[in-house]
Amino acid sequence: MSIRHGLLALLERGPRYGSQLRTEFESRTGSTWPLNVGQVYTTLSRLERDGLVVQDDEDDQGHALYAITDEGRAELRNWFETPVDRSNPPRDELAIKLAMAVGAPGVDIRAVIQSQRHHTLKAMQDYTRLKAQSLSDVPTNRDEVAWLLVLEQLIFQAEAEARWLDHCETRLVRLVDAAATEPDPEVRTTGRTTARLALPRSRR
């Protein structure tokens, strides 16, 4: 999540102070990615260092206001116009967990999958319920529309994760079945040894 660019987008609407930016950021994203004031001011300091924002006096309550610069607007335009890079995807804890669970002694990977599927489906139901509540009235402002977009992305993401878990379980079943049909490594399968080992079965 690019907090840096998210703050620039909010500042393009006019000067803001730190806690105001935090409130508007969380309102726009439905508090999906909560921020703390310290994180906001740390990001603002870096933006100021890079010449993308400047302190723009104070408001009536003495809050230091920040304003976007021309360089900041150019950076923001470039962010909007550039596709999100998928060549270096972020680490996914669930994918790492299942990868490590394969073959791990004492781990029932099917139980791991089932537990995660239950959690994922529950989350998807919660997101869907929130979407229904949001659509009970037609969104009337940009924050409501933005939150609806974020919510729908979470629903699609949960649906995709549930399908992937189903796929993992199916693949696991196939691997188990394939392993069951492999010959015992201690049994030789060439020459007279094979015939001798097969002989008792042929007499039944």
mmCIF file of C-alpha atoms in Angstrom:
data_model
loop_
_atom_site.group_PDB
_atom_site.id
_atom_site.type_symbol
_atom_site.label_atom_id
_atom_site.label_comp_id
_atom_site.label_asym_id
_atom_site.label_seq_id
_atom_site.Cartn_x
_atom_site.Cartn_y
_atom_site.Cartn_z
ATOM 1 C CA MET A 1 0.000 0.000 0.000
ATOM 2 C CA SER A 2 1.548 3.311 -1.086
ATOM 3 C CA ILE A 3 0.829 5.618 1.840
ATOM 4 C CA ARG A 4 3.229 8.088 0.268
ATOM 5 C CA HIS A 5 1.137 8.483 -2.870
ATOM 6 C CA GLY A 6 -2.136 8.250 -0.984
ATOM 7 C CA LEU A 7 -1.163 11.321 1.061
ATOM 8 C CA LEU A 8 -0.103 13.168 -2.082
ATOM 9 C CA ALA A 9 -3.514 12.452 -3.616
ATOM 10 C CA LEU A 10 -5.253 13.932 -0.568
ATOM 11 C CA LEU A 11 -2.969 16.970 -0.522
ATOM 12 C CA GLU A 12 -3.790 17.698 -4.146
ATOM 13 C CA ARG A 13 -7.238 18.722 -2.890
ATOM 14 C CA GLY A 14 -5.654 21.400 -0.711
ATOM 15 C CA PRO A 15 -3.343 21.883 2.316
ATOM 16 C CA ARG A 16 -3.893 19.446 5.191
ATOM 17 C CA TYR A 17 -2.332 18.714 8.591
ATOM 18 C CA GLY A 18 -1.261 15.271 9.784
ATOM 19 C CA SER A 19 -4.255 14.019 11.761
ATOM 20 C CA GLN A 20 -6.581 15.428 9.106
ATOM 21 C CA LEU A 21 -4.751 13.396 6.467
ATOM 22 C CA ARG A 22 -5.024 10.279 8.608
ATOM 23 C CA THR A 23 -8.775 10.768 9.055
ATOM 24 C CA GLU A 24 -9.377 11.369 5.352
ATOM 25 C CA PHE A 25 -7.161 8.434 4.327
ATOM 26 C CA GLU A 26 -9.052 6.044 6.599
ATOM 27 C CA SER A 27 -12.403 7.469 5.493
ATOM 28 C CA ARG A 28 -11.498 6.962 1.838
ATOM 29 C CA THR A 29 -10.391 3.347 2.399
ATOM 30 C CA GLY A 30 -12.974 2.387 5.028
ATOM 31 C CA SER A 31 -10.239 1.975 7.668
ATOM 32 C CA THR A 32 -9.028 -1.111 5.803
ATOM 33 C CA TRP A 33 -5.434 0.077 6.232
ATOM 34 C CA PRO A 34 -5.439 2.110 9.470
ATOM 35 C CA LEU A 35 -2.677 4.656 9.994
ATOM 36 C CA ASN A 36 -1.290 6.265 13.109
ATOM 37 C CA VAL A 37 -0.363 9.932 13.277
ATOM 38 C CA GLY A 38 3.324 9.135 13.734
ATOM 39 C CA GLN A 39 3.338 7.163 10.489
ATOM 40 C CA VAL A 40 1.664 10.040 8.676
ATOM 41 C CA TYR A 41 4.142 12.636 9.924
ATOM 42 C CA THR A 42 7.100 10.365 9.167
ATOM 43 C CA THR A 43 5.852 10.029 5.593
ATOM 44 C CA LEU A 44 5.260 13.780 5.341
ATOM 45 C CA SER A 45 8.825 14.438 6.492
ATOM 46 C CA ARG A 46 10.156 12.181 3.743
ATOM 47 C CA LEU A 47 7.909 13.823 1.156
ATOM 48 C CA GLU A 48 9.178 17.215 2.302
ATOM 49 C CA ARG A 49 12.766 16.001 2.118
ATOM 50 C CA ASP A 50 12.161 14.851 -1.462
ATOM 51 C CA GLY A 51 10.622 18.185 -2.438
ATOM 52 C CA LEU A 52 7.157 16.759 -3.030
ATOM 53 C CA VAL A 53 5.425 18.710 -0.243
ATOM 54 C CA VAL A 54 6.167 21.865 1.746
ATOM 55 C CA GLN A 55 4.880 23.210 5.028
ATOM 56 C CA ASP A 56 2.278 25.823 4.235
ATOM 57 C CA ASP A 57 1.848 27.974 7.322
ATOM 58 C CA GLU A 58 -0.657 26.991 10.061
ATOM 59 C CA ASP A 59 -4.415 26.887 10.483
ATOM 60 C CA ASP A 60 -6.409 28.758 13.138
ATOM 61 C CA GLN A 61 -5.751 26.002 15.690
ATOM 62 C CA GLY A 62 -1.996 26.088 15.150
ATOM 63 C CA HIS A 63 -1.766 22.885 13.079
ATOM 64 C CA ALA A 64 1.148 22.842 10.638
ATOM 65 C CA LEU A 65 -0.325 22.562 7.151
ATOM 66 C CA TYR A 66 1.335 20.697 4.301
ATOM 67 C CA ALA A 67 0.841 21.484 0.607
ATOM 68 C CA ILE A 68 1.779 19.524 -2.500
ATOM 69 C CA THR A 69 4.442 20.994 -4.807
ATOM 70 C CA ASP A 70 4.639 20.886 -8.598
ATOM 71 C CA GLU A 71 7.127 18.030 -8.243
ATOM 72 C CA GLY A 72 4.635 16.276 -6.006
ATOM 73 C CA ARG A 73 1.880 16.654 -8.607
ATOM 74 C CA ALA A 74 4.176 15.212 -11.282
ATOM 75 C CA GLU A 75 4.988 12.282 -8.981
ATOM 76 C CA LEU A 76 1.281 11.717 -8.347
ATOM 77 C CA ARG A 77 0.406 11.844 -12.068
ATOM 78 C CA ASN A 78 3.141 9.301 -12.765
ATOM 79 C CA TRP A 79 1.772 7.018 -10.022
ATOM 80 C CA PHE A 80 -1.729 7.135 -11.453
ATOM 81 C CA GLU A 81 -0.476 6.461 -14.983
ATOM 82 C CA THR A 82 1.939 3.628 -14.136
ATOM 83 C CA PRO A 83 0.549 0.092 -13.670
ATOM 84 C CA VAL A 84 1.150 -1.518 -10.294
ATOM 85 C CA ASP A 85 4.248 -3.720 -10.621
ATOM 86 C CA ARG A 86 3.473 -7.438 -10.296
ATOM 87 C CA SER A 87 6.979 -8.666 -11.168
ATOM 88 C CA ASN A 88 7.969 -8.560 -7.496
ATOM 89 C CA PRO A 89 4.803 -9.566 -5.610
ATOM 90 C CA PRO A 90 4.622 -9.015 -1.850
ATOM 91 C CA ARG A 91 5.106 -12.021 0.405
ATOM 92 C CA ASP A 92 1.871 -13.855 1.066
ATOM 93 C CA GLU A 93 1.776 -15.533 4.480
ATOM 94 C CA LEU A 94 -0.813 -18.114 3.435
ATOM 95 C CA ALA A 95 1.164 -19.221 0.371
ATOM 96 C CA ILE A 96 4.328 -19.504 2.471
ATOM 97 C CA LYS A 97 2.464 -21.448 5.182
ATOM 98 C CA LEU A 98 1.080 -24.030 2.754
ATOM 99 C CA ALA A 99 4.412 -24.342 0.940
ATOM 100 C CA MET A 100 6.139 -25.088 4.245
ATOM 101 C CA ALA A 101 3.339 -27.419 5.405
ATOM 102 C CA VAL A 102 3.872 -29.735 2.436
ATOM 103 C CA GLY A 103 5.879 -32.634 3.799
ATOM 104 C CA ALA A 104 6.370 -31.061 7.221
ATOM 105 C CA PRO A 105 6.330 -33.816 9.864
ATOM 106 C CA GLY A 106 3.280 -33.846 12.098
ATOM 107 C CA VAL A 107 1.355 -31.264 10.035
ATOM 108 C CA ASP A 108 -2.055 -32.157 8.636
ATOM 109 C CA ILE A 109 -2.062 -29.879 5.615
ATOM 110 C CA ARG A 110 -5.694 -30.695 4.857
ATOM 111 C CA ALA A 111 -6.647 -29.409 8.291
ATOM 112 C CA VAL A 112 -4.623 -26.262 7.611
ATOM 113 C CA ILE A 113 -6.489 -25.738 4.324
ATOM 114 C CA GLN A 114 -9.893 -26.392 5.852
ATOM 115 C CA SER A 115 -9.247 -24.008 8.728
ATOM 116 C CA GLN A 116 -8.139 -21.258 6.345
ATOM 117 C CA ARG A 117 -11.084 -21.885 4.018
ATOM 118 C CA HIS A 118 -13.503 -21.460 6.921
ATOM 119 C CA HIS A 119 -11.833 -18.167 7.877
ATOM 120 C CA THR A 120 -11.740 -16.914 4.271
ATOM 121 C CA LEU A 121 -15.405 -17.714 3.614
ATOM 122 C CA LYS A 122 -16.384 -16.019 6.882
ATOM 123 C CA ALA A 123 -14.458 -12.899 5.847
ATOM 124 C CA MET A 124 -16.093 -12.955 2.419
ATOM 125 C CA GLN A 125 -19.540 -13.153 4.035
ATOM 126 C CA ASP A 126 -18.683 -10.198 6.283
ATOM 127 C CA TYR A 127 -17.455 -8.146 3.312
ATOM 128 C CA THR A 128 -20.570 -9.029 1.314
ATOM 129 C CA ARG A 129 -22.782 -7.950 4.214
ATOM 130 C CA LEU A 130 -20.932 -4.630 4.426
ATOM 131 C CA LYS A 131 -21.365 -4.155 0.684
ATOM 132 C CA ALA A 132 -25.114 -4.758 0.981
ATOM 133 C CA GLN A 133 -25.279 -2.154 3.733
ATOM 134 C CA SER A 134 -23.304 0.304 1.612
ATOM 135 C CA LEU A 135 -25.649 -0.205 -1.324
ATOM 136 C CA SER A 136 -28.807 0.201 0.762
ATOM 137 C CA ASP A 137 -28.445 3.852 -0.180
ATOM 138 C CA VAL A 138 -26.860 4.998 -3.426
ATOM 139 C CA PRO A 139 -23.319 6.319 -2.698
ATOM 140 C CA THR A 140 -23.494 10.085 -2.744
ATOM 141 C CA ASN A 141 -19.889 11.205 -2.256
ATOM 142 C CA ARG A 142 -16.395 10.220 -3.308
ATOM 143 C CA ASP A 143 -15.517 8.636 0.047
ATOM 144 C CA GLU A 144 -18.508 6.276 -0.138
ATOM 145 C CA VAL A 145 -17.669 5.301 -3.725
ATOM 146 C CA ALA A 146 -13.993 4.802 -2.833
ATOM 147 C CA TRP A 147 -14.894 2.587 0.152
ATOM 148 C CA LEU A 148 -17.206 0.523 -2.070
ATOM 149 C CA LEU A 149 -14.383 -0.059 -4.561
ATOM 150 C CA VAL A 150 -12.042 -1.183 -1.769
ATOM 151 C CA LEU A 151 -14.735 -3.437 -0.319
ATOM 152 C CA GLU A 152 -15.408 -5.098 -3.663
ATOM 153 C CA GLN A 153 -11.690 -5.702 -4.120
ATOM 154 C CA LEU A 154 -11.619 -7.481 -0.750
ATOM 155 C CA ILE A 155 -14.581 -9.633 -1.818
ATOM 156 C CA PHE A 156 -12.940 -10.604 -5.120
ATOM 157 C CA GLN A 157 -9.688 -11.327 -3.305
ATOM 158 C CA ALA A 158 -11.445 -13.597 -0.796
ATOM 159 C CA GLU A 159 -13.274 -15.408 -3.600
ATOM 160 C CA ALA A 160 -9.989 -16.004 -5.422
ATOM 161 C CA GLU A 161 -8.346 -17.257 -2.230
ATOM 162 C CA ALA A 162 -11.204 -19.706 -1.615
ATOM 163 C CA ARG A 163 -10.857 -21.077 -5.168
ATOM 164 C CA TRP A 164 -7.103 -21.393 -4.732
ATOM 165 C CA LEU A 165 -7.571 -23.336 -1.484
ATOM 166 C CA ASP A 166 -9.933 -25.716 -3.297
ATOM 167 C CA HIS A 167 -7.267 -26.145 -5.971
ATOM 168 C CA CYS A 168 -4.596 -26.831 -3.320
ATOM 169 C CA GLU A 169 -6.731 -29.520 -1.727
ATOM 170 C CA THR A 170 -7.410 -31.166 -5.087
ATOM 171 C CA ARG A 171 -3.721 -31.166 -5.937
ATOM 172 C CA LEU A 172 -2.917 -32.613 -2.528
ATOM 173 C CA VAL A 173 -5.348 -35.487 -3.082
ATOM 174 C CA ARG A 174 -3.712 -36.240 -6.412
ATOM 175 C CA LEU A 175 -0.250 -36.259 -4.849
ATOM 176 C CA VAL A 176 -1.413 -38.622 -2.105
ATOM 177 C CA ASP A 177 -3.014 -40.953 -4.657
ATOM 178 C CA ALA A 178 0.117 -40.891 -6.804
ATOM 179 C CA ALA A 179 2.305 -41.699 -3.807
ATOM 180 C CA ALA A 180 0.043 -44.637 -2.913
ATOM 181 C CA THR A 181 0.597 -46.220 -6.335
ATOM 182 C CA GLU A 182 4.389 -45.953 -6.258
ATOM 183 C CA PRO A 183 6.197 -49.273 -5.679
ATOM 184 C CA ASP A 184 7.843 -49.939 -2.346
ATOM 185 C CA PRO A 185 11.422 -48.627 -2.671
ATOM 186 C CA GLU A 186 12.658 -51.777 -0.945
ATOM 187 C CA VAL A 187 11.126 -53.983 -3.625
ATOM 188 C CA ARG A 188 13.325 -54.615 -6.632
ATOM 189 C CA THR A 189 11.514 -54.589 -9.908
ATOM 190 C CA THR A 190 14.028 -56.301 -12.237
ATOM 191 C CA GLY A 191 15.182 -59.830 -12.985
ATOM 192 C CA ARG A 192 14.367 -62.942 -10.969
ATOM 193 C CA THR A 193 13.809 -60.971 -7.773
ATOM 194 C CA THR A 194 10.595 -59.570 -9.218
ATOM 195 C CA ALA A 195 9.327 -63.005 -10.190
ATOM 196 C CA ARG A 196 10.151 -64.424 -6.758
ATOM 197 C CA LEU A 197 8.344 -61.634 -4.934
ATOM 198 C CA ALA A 198 5.311 -61.990 -7.186
ATOM 199 C CA LEU A 199 5.136 -65.781 -6.857
ATOM 200 C CA PRO A 200 3.208 -65.950 -3.532
ATOM 201 C CA ARG A 201 0.464 -63.713 -4.926
ATOM 202 C CA SER A 202 0.079 -65.929 -8.003
ATOM 203 C CA ARG A 203 -0.615 -68.983 -5.815
ATOM 204 C CA ARG A 204 -3.621 -67.385 -4.091
#
